[in-house]
Coordinates of C-alpha atoms in Angstrom, one line a residue:
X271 CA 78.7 -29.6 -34.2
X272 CA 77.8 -25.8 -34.2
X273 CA 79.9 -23.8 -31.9
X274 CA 78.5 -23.8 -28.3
X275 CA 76.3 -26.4 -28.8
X276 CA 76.1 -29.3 -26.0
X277 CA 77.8 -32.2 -26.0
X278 CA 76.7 -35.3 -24.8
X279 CA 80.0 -36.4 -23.3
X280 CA 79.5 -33.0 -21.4
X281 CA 79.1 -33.6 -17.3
X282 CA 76.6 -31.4 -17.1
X283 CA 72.4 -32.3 -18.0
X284 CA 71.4 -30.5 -20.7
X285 CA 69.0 -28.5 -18.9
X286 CA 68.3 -27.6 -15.2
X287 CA 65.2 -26.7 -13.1
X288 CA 65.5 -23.4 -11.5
X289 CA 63.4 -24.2 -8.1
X290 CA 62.0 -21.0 -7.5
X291 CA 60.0 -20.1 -10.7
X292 CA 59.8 -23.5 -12.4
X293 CA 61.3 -22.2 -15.3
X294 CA 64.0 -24.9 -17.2
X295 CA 67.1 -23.4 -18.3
X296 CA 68.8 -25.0 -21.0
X297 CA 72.4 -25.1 -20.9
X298 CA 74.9 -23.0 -22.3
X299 CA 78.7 -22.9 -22.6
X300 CA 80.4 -22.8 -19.5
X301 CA 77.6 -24.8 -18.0
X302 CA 75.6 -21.3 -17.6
X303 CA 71.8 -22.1 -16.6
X304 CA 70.0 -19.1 -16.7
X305 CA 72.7 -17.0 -15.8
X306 CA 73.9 -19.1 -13.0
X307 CA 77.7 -20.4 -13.4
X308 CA 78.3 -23.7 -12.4
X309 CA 75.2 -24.2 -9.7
X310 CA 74.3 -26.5 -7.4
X311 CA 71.7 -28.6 -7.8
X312 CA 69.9 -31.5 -6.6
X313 CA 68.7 -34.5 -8.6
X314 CA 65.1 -36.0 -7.8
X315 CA 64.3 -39.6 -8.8
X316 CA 60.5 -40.8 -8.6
X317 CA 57.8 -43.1 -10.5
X318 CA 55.6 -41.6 -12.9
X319 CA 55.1 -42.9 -16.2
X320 CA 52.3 -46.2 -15.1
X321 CA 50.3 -43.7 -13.7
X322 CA 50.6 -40.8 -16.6
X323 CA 47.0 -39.8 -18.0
X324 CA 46.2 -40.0 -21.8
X325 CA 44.7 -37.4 -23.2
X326 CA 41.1 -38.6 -23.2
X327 CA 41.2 -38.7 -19.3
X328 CA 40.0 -36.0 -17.4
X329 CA 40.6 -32.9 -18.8
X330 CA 40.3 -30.6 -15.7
X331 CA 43.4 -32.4 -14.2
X332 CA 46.7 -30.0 -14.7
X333 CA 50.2 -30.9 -14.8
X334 CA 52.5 -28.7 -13.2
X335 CA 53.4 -25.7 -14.7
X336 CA 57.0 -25.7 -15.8
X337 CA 58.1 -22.5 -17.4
X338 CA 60.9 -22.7 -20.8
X339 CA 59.9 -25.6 -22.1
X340 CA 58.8 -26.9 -25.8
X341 CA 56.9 -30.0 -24.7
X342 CA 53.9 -30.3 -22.5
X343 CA 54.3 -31.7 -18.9
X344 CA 52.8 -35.1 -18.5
X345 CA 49.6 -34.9 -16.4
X346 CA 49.6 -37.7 -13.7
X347 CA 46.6 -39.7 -12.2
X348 CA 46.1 -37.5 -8.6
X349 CA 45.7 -40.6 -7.0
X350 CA 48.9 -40.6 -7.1
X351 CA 50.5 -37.9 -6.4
X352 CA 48.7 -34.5 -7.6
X353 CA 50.4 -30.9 -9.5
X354 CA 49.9 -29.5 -5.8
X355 CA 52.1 -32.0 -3.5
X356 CA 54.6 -32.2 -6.6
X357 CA 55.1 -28.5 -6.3
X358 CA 55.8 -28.8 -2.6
X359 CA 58.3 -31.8 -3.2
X360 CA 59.8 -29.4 -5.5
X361 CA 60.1 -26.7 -3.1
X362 CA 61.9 -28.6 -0.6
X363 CA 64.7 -29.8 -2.4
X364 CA 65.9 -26.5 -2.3
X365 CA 67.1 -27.0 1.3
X366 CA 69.4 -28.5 2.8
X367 CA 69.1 -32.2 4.5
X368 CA 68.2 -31.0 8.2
X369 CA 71.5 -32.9 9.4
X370 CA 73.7 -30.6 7.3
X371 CA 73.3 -27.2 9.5
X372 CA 75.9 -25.5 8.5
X373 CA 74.8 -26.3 4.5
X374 CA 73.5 -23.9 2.3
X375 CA 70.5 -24.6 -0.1
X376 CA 70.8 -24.6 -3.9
X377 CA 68.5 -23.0 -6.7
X378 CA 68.2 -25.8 -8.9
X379 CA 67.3 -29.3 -9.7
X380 CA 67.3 -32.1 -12.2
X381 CA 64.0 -33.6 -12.8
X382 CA 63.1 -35.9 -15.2
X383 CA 59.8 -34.0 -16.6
X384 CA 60.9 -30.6 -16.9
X385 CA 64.9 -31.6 -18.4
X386 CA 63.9 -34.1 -20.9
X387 CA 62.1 -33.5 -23.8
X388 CA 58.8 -34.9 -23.3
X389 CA 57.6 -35.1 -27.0
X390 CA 57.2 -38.3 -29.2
X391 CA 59.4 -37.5 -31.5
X392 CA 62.2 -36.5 -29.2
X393 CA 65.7 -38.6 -29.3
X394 CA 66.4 -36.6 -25.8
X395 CA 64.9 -39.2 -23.6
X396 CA 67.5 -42.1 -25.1
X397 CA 70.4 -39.2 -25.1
X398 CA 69.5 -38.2 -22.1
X399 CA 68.8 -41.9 -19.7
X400 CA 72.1 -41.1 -18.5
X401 CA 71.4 -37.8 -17.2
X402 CA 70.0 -38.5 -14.0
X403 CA 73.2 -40.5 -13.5
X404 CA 75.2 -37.8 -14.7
X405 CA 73.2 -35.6 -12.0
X406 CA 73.4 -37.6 -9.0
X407 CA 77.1 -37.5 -10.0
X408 CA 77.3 -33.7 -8.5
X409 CA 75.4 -34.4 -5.0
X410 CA 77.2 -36.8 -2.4
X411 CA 74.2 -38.8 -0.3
X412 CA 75.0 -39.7 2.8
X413 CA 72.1 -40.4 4.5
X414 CA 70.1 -43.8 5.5
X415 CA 66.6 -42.9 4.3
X416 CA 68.3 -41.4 1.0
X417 CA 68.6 -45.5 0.1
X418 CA 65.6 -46.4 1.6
X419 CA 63.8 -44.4 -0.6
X420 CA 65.3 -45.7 -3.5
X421 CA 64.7 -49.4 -2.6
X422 CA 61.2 -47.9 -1.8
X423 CA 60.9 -47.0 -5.5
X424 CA 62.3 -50.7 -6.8
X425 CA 59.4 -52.2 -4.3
X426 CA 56.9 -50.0 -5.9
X427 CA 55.7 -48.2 -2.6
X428 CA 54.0 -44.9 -2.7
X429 CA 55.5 -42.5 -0.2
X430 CA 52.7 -41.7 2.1
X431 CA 50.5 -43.9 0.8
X432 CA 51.6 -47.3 0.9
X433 CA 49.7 -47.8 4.3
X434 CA 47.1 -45.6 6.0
X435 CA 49.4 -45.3 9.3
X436 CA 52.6 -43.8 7.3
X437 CA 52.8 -39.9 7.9
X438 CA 53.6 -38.6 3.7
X439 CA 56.4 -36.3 5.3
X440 CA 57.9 -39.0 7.6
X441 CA 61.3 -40.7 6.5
X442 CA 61.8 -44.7 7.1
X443 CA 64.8 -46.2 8.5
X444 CA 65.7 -49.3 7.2
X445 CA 64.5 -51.4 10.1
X446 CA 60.8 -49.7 9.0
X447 CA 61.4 -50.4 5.8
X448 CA 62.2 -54.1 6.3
X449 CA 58.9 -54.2 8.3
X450 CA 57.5 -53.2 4.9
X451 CA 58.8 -55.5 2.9
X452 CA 58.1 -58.4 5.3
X453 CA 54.4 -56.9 4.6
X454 CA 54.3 -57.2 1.1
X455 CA 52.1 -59.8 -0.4
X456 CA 53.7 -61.5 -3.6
X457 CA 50.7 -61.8 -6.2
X458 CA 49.5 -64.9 -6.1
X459 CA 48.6 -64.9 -10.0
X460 CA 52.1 -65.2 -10.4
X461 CA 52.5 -68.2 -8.3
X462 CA 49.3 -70.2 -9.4
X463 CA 49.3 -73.1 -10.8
X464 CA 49.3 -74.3 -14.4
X465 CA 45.7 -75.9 -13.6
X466 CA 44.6 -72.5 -13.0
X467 CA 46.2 -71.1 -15.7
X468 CA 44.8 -72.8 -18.5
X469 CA 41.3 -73.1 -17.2
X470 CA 41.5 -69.2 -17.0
X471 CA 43.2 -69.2 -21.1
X472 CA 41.1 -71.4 -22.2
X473 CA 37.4 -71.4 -21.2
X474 CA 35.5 -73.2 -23.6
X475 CA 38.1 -76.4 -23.3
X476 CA 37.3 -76.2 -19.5
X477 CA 33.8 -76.0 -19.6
X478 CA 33.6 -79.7 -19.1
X479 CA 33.6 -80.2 -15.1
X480 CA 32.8 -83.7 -15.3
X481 CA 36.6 -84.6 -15.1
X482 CA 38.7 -84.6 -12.4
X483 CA 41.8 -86.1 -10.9
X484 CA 44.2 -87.5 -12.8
X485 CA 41.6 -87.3 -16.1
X486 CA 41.5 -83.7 -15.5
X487 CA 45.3 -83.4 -14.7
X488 CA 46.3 -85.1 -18.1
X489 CA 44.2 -83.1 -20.2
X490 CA 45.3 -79.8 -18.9
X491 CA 48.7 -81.0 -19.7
X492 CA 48.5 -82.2 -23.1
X493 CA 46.8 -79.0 -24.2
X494 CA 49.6 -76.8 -22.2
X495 CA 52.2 -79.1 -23.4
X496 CA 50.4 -79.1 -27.4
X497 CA 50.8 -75.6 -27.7
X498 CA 54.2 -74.6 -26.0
X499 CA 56.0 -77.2 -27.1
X500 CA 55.5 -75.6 -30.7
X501 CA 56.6 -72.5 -32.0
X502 CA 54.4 -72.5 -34.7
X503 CA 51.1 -71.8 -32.8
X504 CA 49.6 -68.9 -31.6
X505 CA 52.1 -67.5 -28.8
X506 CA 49.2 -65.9 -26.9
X507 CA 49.3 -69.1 -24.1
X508 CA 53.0 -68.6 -23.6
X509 CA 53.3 -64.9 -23.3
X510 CA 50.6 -65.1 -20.7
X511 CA 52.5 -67.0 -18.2
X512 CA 54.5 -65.8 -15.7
X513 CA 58.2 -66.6 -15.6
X514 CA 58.4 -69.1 -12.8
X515 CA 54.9 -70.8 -14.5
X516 CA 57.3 -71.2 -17.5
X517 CA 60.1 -72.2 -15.8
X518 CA 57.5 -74.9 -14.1
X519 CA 56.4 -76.2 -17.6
X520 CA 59.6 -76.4 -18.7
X521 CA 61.0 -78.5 -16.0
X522 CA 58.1 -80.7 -16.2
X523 CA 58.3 -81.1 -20.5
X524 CA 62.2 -81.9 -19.6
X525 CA 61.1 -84.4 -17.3
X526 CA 57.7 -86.1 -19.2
X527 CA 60.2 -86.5 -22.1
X528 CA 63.0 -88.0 -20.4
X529 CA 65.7 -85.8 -21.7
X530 CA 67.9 -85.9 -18.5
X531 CA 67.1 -89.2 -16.9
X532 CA 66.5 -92.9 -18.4
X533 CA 63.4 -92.4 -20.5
X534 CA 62.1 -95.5 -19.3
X535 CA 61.7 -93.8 -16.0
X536 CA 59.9 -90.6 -17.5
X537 CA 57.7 -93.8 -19.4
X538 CA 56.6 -95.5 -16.2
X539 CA 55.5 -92.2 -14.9
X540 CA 53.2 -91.3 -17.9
X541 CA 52.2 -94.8 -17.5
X542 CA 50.9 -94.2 -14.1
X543 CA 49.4 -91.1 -14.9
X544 CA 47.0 -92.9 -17.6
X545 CA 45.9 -95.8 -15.3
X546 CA 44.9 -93.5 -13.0
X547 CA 43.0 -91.1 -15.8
X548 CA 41.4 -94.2 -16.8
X549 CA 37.2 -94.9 -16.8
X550 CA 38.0 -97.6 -14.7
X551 CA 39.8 -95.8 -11.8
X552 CA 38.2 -92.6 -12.1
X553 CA 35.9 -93.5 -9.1
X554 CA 39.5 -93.9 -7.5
X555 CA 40.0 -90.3 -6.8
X556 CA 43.4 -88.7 -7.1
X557 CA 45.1 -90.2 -4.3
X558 CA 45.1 -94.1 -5.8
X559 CA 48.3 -93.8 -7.8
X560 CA 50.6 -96.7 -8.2
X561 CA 54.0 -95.0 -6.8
X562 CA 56.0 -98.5 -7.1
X563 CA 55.1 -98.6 -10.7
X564 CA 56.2 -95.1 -11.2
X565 CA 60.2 -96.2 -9.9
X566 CA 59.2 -92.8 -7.7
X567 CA 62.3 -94.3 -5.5
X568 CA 64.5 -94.0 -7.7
X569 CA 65.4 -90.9 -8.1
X570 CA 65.3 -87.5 -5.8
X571 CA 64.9 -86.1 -8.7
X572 CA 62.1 -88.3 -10.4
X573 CA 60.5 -88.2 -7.5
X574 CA 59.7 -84.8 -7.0
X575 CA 58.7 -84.2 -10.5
X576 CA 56.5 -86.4 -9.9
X577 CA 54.7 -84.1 -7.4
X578 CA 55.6 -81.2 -9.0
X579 CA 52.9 -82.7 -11.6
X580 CA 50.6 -83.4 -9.3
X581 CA 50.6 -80.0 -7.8
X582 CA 50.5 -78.4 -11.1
X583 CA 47.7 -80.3 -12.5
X584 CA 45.8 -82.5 -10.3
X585 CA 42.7 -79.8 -9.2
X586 CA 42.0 -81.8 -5.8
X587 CA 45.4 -80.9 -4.6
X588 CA 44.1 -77.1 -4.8
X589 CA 40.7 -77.5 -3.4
X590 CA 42.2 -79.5 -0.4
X591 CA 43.5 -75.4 0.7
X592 CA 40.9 -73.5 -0.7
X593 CA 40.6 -71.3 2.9
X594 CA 44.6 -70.4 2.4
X595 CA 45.5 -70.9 -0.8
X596 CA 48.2 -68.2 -0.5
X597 CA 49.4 -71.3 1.6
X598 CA 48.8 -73.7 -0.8
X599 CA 50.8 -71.3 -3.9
X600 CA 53.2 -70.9 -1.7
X601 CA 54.3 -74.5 -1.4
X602 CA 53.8 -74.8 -5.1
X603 CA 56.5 -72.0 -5.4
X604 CA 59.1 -74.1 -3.0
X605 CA 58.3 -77.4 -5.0
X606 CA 58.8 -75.7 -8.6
X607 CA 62.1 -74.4 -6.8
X608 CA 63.3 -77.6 -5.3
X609 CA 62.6 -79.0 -9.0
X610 CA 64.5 -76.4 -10.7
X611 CA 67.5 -77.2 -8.5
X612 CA 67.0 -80.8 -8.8
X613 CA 67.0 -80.3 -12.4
X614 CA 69.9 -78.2 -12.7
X615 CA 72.1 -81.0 -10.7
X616 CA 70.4 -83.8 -12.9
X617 CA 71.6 -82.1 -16.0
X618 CA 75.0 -82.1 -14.9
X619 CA 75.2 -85.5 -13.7
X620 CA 73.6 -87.1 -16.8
X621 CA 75.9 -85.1 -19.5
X622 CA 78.6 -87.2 -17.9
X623 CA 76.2 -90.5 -17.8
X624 CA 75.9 -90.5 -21.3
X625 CA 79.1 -90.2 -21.7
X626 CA 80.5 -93.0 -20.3
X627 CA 77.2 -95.3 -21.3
X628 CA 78.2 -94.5 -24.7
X629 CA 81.1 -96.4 -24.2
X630 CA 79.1 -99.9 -23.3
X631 CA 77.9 -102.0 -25.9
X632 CA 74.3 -101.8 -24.2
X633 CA 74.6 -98.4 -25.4
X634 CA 72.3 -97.6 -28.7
X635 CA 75.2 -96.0 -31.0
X636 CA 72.4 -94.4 -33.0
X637 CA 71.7 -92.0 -30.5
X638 CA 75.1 -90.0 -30.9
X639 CA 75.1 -90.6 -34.4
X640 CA 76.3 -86.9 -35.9
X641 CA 77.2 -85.2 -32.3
X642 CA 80.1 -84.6 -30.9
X643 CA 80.3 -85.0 -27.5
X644 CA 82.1 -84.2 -24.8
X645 CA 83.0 -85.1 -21.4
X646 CA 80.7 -83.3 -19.2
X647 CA 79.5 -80.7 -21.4
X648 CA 75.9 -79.9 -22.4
X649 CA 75.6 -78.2 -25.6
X650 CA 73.8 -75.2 -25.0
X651 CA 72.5 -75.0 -28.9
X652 CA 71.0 -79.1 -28.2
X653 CA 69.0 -78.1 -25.0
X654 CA 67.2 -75.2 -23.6
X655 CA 68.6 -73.6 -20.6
X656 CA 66.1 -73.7 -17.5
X657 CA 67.8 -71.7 -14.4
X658 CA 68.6 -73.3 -10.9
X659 CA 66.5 -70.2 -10.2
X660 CA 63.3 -70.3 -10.5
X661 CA 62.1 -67.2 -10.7
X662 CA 64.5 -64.3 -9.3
X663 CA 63.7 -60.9 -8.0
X664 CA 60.2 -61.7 -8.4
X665 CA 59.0 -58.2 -7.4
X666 CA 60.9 -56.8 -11.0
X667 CA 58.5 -58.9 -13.1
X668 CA 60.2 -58.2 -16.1
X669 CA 58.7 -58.8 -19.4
X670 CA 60.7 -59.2 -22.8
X671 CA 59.5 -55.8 -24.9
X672 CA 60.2 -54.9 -28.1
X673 CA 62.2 -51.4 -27.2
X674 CA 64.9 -53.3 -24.6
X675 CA 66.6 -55.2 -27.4
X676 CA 70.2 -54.1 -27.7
X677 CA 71.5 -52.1 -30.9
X678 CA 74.4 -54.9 -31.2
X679 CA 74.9 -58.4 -30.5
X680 CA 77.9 -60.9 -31.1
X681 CA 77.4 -63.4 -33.5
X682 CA 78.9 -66.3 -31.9
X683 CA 79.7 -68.0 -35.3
X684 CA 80.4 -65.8 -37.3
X685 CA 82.7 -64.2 -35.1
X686 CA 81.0 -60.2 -35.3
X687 CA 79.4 -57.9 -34.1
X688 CA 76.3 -57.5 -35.9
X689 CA 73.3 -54.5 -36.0
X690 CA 70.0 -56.3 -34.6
X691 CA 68.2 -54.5 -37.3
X692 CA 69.9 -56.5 -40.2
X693 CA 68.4 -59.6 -39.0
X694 CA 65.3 -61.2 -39.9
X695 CA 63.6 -61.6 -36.5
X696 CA 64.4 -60.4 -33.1
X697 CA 67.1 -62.9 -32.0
X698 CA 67.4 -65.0 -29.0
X699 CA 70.8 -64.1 -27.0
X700 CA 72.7 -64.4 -24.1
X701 CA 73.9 -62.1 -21.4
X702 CA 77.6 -62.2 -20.0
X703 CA 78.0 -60.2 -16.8
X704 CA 82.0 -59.5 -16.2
X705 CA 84.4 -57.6 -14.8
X706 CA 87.0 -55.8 -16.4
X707 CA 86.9 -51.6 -16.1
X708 CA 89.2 -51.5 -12.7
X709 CA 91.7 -53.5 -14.8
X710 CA 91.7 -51.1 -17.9
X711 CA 94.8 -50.5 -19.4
X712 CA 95.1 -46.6 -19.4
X713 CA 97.3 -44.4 -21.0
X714 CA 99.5 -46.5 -22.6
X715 CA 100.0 -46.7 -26.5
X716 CA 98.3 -49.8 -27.8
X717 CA 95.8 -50.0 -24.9
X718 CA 93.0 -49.8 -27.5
X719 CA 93.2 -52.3 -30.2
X720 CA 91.8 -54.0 -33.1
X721 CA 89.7 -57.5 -32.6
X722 CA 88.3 -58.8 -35.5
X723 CA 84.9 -58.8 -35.6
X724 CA 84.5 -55.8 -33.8
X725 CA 83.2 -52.1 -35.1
X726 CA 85.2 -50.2 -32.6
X727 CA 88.6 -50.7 -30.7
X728 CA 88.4 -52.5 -27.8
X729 CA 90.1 -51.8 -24.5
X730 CA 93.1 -54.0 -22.9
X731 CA 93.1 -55.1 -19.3
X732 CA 95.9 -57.4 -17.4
X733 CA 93.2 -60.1 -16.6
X734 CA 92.4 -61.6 -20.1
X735 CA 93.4 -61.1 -23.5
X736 CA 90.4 -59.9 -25.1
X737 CA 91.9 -60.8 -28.6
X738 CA 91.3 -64.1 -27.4
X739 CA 87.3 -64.1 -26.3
X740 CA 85.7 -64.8 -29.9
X741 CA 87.3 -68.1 -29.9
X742 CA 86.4 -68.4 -26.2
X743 CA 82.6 -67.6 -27.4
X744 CA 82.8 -70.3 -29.6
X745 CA 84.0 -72.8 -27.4
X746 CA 81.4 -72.6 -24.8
X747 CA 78.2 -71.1 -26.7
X748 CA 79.0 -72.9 -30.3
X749 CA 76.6 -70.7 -31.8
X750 CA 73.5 -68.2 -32.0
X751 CA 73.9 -64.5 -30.4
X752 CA 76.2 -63.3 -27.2
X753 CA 75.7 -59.9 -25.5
X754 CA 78.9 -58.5 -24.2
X755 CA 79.8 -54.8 -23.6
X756 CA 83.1 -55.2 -24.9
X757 CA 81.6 -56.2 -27.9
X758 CA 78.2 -54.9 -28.2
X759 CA 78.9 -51.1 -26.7
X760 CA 80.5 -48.8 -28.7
X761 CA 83.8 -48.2 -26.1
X762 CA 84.1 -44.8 -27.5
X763 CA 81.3 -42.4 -25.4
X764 CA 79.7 -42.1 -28.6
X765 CA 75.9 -41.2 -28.5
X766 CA 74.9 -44.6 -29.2
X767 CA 77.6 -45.4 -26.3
X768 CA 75.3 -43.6 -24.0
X769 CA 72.3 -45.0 -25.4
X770 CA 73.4 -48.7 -24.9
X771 CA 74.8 -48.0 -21.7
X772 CA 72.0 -46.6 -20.1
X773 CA 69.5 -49.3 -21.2
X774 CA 71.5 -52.4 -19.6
X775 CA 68.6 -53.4 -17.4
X776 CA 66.1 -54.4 -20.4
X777 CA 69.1 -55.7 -22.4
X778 CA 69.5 -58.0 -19.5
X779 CA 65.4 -58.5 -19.1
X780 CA 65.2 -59.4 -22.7
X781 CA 68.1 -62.1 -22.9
X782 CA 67.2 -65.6 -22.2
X783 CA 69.7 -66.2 -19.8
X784 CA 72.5 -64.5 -18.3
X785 CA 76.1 -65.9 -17.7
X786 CA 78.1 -64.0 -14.7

C-alpha cells in the first residue's frame, strides 16, 4: 500500500462533503479533508437509486453540482425530489438539531452521491457500503423523529409527499407515523389469488370462458401445478409470483400429493374435486361439493386446505366480492396463513407418525426402503421447507437477484468453505442467524484458531466450541450449502470482510430459508 494512502479498516469515509461549496474532499492522512483536521460532520441517509434518470431522459434536468469529484452526479426524476430542494436539505444539515442550543454546527457531511464513486467501473461503492455505517458512527442521534425518518425510508414514504396534508418541512412523531402506516394499502397484486394469476400469465389458455367452477378451478391448477412442479420448464410462471402466492402453491402441491397426511385423504379430495368438474355437475355450480366424501372432518388441517383450494381457484368465490375485493384478498391472505401454520404443525406431527407406523405390519416396508429415519426428524434434503410464515415483512418484497449472492458458502458435506464462483450454478443455501460477538474471546493467545474447512481463523467464544459446528451442520442439514458468518466472512476486516459484511440483507433475501 503506498505511503498515505487510505485504508479501508480506517474510521474515517474516504471522502467528505464540505457543506458550504459542495466541493468533496478526499481524505488524507491524519483524516485531513480539505484542510480541516478531524471535523465534524453529519451523515444523511435517503432513497435515490429507483428513481435515478438514464441518460436518454430529459436532458434539461441537472443533478446537483458537487465540486472535486471524477464521476458525474446521478440526475434524479424531480418528481421526486429536484437539484433545488436537495441543495437546501444540504444546507441544513449544517446546523444543529433546534433542541441542542447550546450546539455548534459542523462544515461537513457524508452523502452517498458526492463520497462514493459513482462510475460503473468503480469497486468504491462495495468498499465503501460500510461507510455510511462508519459515518453515522461519529454523530450520536437522540431524537424521536431521527428514527421515524428512518422507518419512513423502510416504508417507502416520500417526505412531503406521501400525502397532500403533510407540510415537506414538518417532522412526524411516532404516533403520526403509526397513523401512516395504519394508512398504507398492501398491494393487492401481491395478495391475489392463483386464479388470477394464471389467467393474467397465460392468456391464450384462458381465453376459454365457458368453464367455470370446479372445471375452471381444476384446470387452472393442473397447468400451475404442470409447470412449477418441474424445474425443467421455462421459469418465467414461477419468478412471476409473489412470495406468499408461492408459499400458497406450495402448501397446496404438499397437500394434493399427500406428502404430510394419509394420501388416501389428499385422494378423496382430488376425487371430489373431479365429480364436481364433471359434464354432469357442471349445471351444479360451485357450491354442490360432496364434503363427507372429501373426510373434510378429519382433519384441521385437511380441512382448510381444502378451502384454501377453493379460494385459490374456484373464480365464483372472487366474483361473490367483486365491490371489495381488497376484502375478499384479504381473507385469502389469513387462509394461506392459517394453512401455512397448519402445515408447519402437520409436518411435525406426521415425521413422528411415520415413525411409529413403520413399526406395524400394516405398514408398506417399501416405502422406507434406502432411508434412514429418525424419530421426529424431517430431512430437510427429502422435503422442501415452506415457513410457518407466510409471507413476512411484506412491505420489503424482496426478490432473489443475481448481485446479493454471498462470495462464500459452507459446504455442508464436504465440510468447507467454498467460493460461489467455482460452482456450476448459483446454489440453493441456507441462512443461520446467531449470536456469538458479545461472547468473543479477546486477547488471549489461542483465541483465533484453526477449523478445518475454513480459509481464515475463526474466533473462540465461551458459548460453543466452534471446532465443533461442521459436524453440527452435518447433523441437522445432511447436505447442500450453509451461510454462516463464522464461516462464510472473512473474520479478518479484510476488504472482502467489509464487502460481505455490508451486504447481509440480500445474502439473507437470496437464501431459501433462514434458521435463527
Amino acid at each position: 500500500m503506498p505511503p498515505g494512502a487510505f485504508d479501508n479498516s480506517c474510521s474515517w469515509p474516504r471522502r467528505l462533503l464540505h457543506i458550504q461549496t459542495l466541493r468533496s474532499y478526499e481524505w488524507q492522512p491524519g483524516n485531513i479533508y480539505g484542510g480541516y483536521r478531524n471535523p465534524g460532520y453529519n451523515a444523511l441517509s435517503y432513497t435515490w437509486g429507483r428513481w435515478q434518470l438514464c441518460e436518454d431522459e430529459p436532458p434539461e434536468i441537472s443533478a446537483i453540482r458537487v465540486k472535486g469529484t471524477s464521476w458525474s452526479i446521478p440526475r434524479i426524476d424531480p418528481a421526486h425530489f429536484t437539484a433545488e430542494k436537495f441543495a437546501a436539505v444540504i444546507a441544513d444539515t449544517a446546523d444543529p438539531h433546534p433542541s441542542e442550543t447550546d450546539a455548534s454546527g459542523v462544515d461537513f457531511l457524508w452523502l452517498d452521491v458526492a463520497c462514493i464513486d459513482q462510475s460503473p467501473e468503480s469497486r468504491e461503492k462495495a468498499q465503501d457500503s460500510m461507510g455510511l455505517l462508519t459515518a453515522a458512527g461519529n454523530r450520536t442521534t437522540r431524537h424521536e423523529e431521527d428514527r421515524v425518518y428512518g422507518i419512513m425510508q423502510v416504508f417507502e414514504f416520500q417526505l412531503g409527499n406521501s400525502a397532500s396534508d403533510i407540510d415537506e418541512n414538518g417532522s412526524f412523531s411516532l404516533e403520526e407515523l403509526n397513523d401512516q402506516l395504519g394508512q398504507m394499502e398492501y398491494n393487492s397484486w401481491l395478495r391475489e389469488p392463483l386464479d388470477d394469476y394464471v389467467e393474467h400469465f397465460d392468456k391464450d389458455h384462458c381465453e376459454d370462458k365457458s368453464t367455470n367452477g370446479f372445471n375452471r378451478a381444476l384446470q387452472k391448477w393442473s397447468f400451475i401445478d404442470g409447470h412449477l412442479c418441474r424445474p425443467d420448464l421455462d421459469n418465467d410462471l414461477r419468478s412471476g409470483l409473489s412470495i406468499s402466492q408461492l408459499h400458497a402453491y406450495q402448501l397446496l402441491h404438499e397437500w394434493w400429493t399427500g406428502q404430510i397426511q394419509q394420501p388416501a385423504l389428499s385422494q378423496f379430495a382430488q376425487q371430489v374435486i373431479q365429480n364436481a368438474a364433471s359434464q354432469q355437475n357442471a349445471e351444479n355450480g360451485y357450491q354442490d361439493v360432496d364434503r363427507e366424501l372429501a373426510h373434510l372432518s378429519k382433519s384441521t388441517y385437511h380441512r382448510n386446505m381444502f378451502m384454501l383450494f377453493q379460494l385459490e381457484f374456484v373464480h365464483e368465490f372472487r366474483q361473490l366480492h367483486e365491490k371489495d375485493l381488497q376484502a375478499f384478498f384479504s381473507f385469502v391472505q389469513e387462509q394461506r396463513q392459517l394453512c401455512a401454520s397448519n402445515a408447519a404443525i402437520q409436518r411435525v406431527a406426521w415425521s413422528f407418525a411415520k415413525i411409529s407406523a413403520s413399526d406395524t405390519s400394516q405398514h408398506d416396508e417399501q416405502s422406507n426402503a434406502g432411508k434412514e429415519q429418525k424419530l421426529g426428524d424431517i430431512m430437510l434434503s427429502q422435503l422442501d421447507v415452506i415457513p410457518a410464515c407466510i409471507e413476512a415483512c411484506p412491505w420489503l418484497q424482496i426478490r432473489k437477484n443475481r448481485n446479493g449472492y454471498p462470495f462464500f458458502l459452507w459446504d455442508v458435506a464436504l465440510r468447507k468453505t467454498v467460493e460461489i464462483a467455482s460452482l456450476r450454478s448459483q446454489p440453493e443455501y441456507i441462512c443461520t442467524s446467531h449470536t456469538w460477538g458479545r461472547w468473543r474471546i479477546e486477547g488471549k493467545e489461542g483465541s483465533l484458531i484453526t477449523v478445518d474447512g475454513v480459509l481464515w481463523l475463526v474466533p473462540q467464544n465461551t458459548r460453543f466450541r466452534v471446532q465443533g459446528l461442521p459436524e453440527l451442520l452435518l447433523q441437522v442439514v445432511h447436505s447442500g450449502y450453509v451461510w454462516f458468518d463464522l464461516f462464510c466472512i472473512p473474520q479478518d476486516r479484510s476488504e472482502r470482510a467489509l464487502i460481505e459484511i455490508a451486504r447481509q440483507a440480500s445474502i439473507f433475501g437470496n437464501a431459501d430459508f433462514a434458521v435463527a
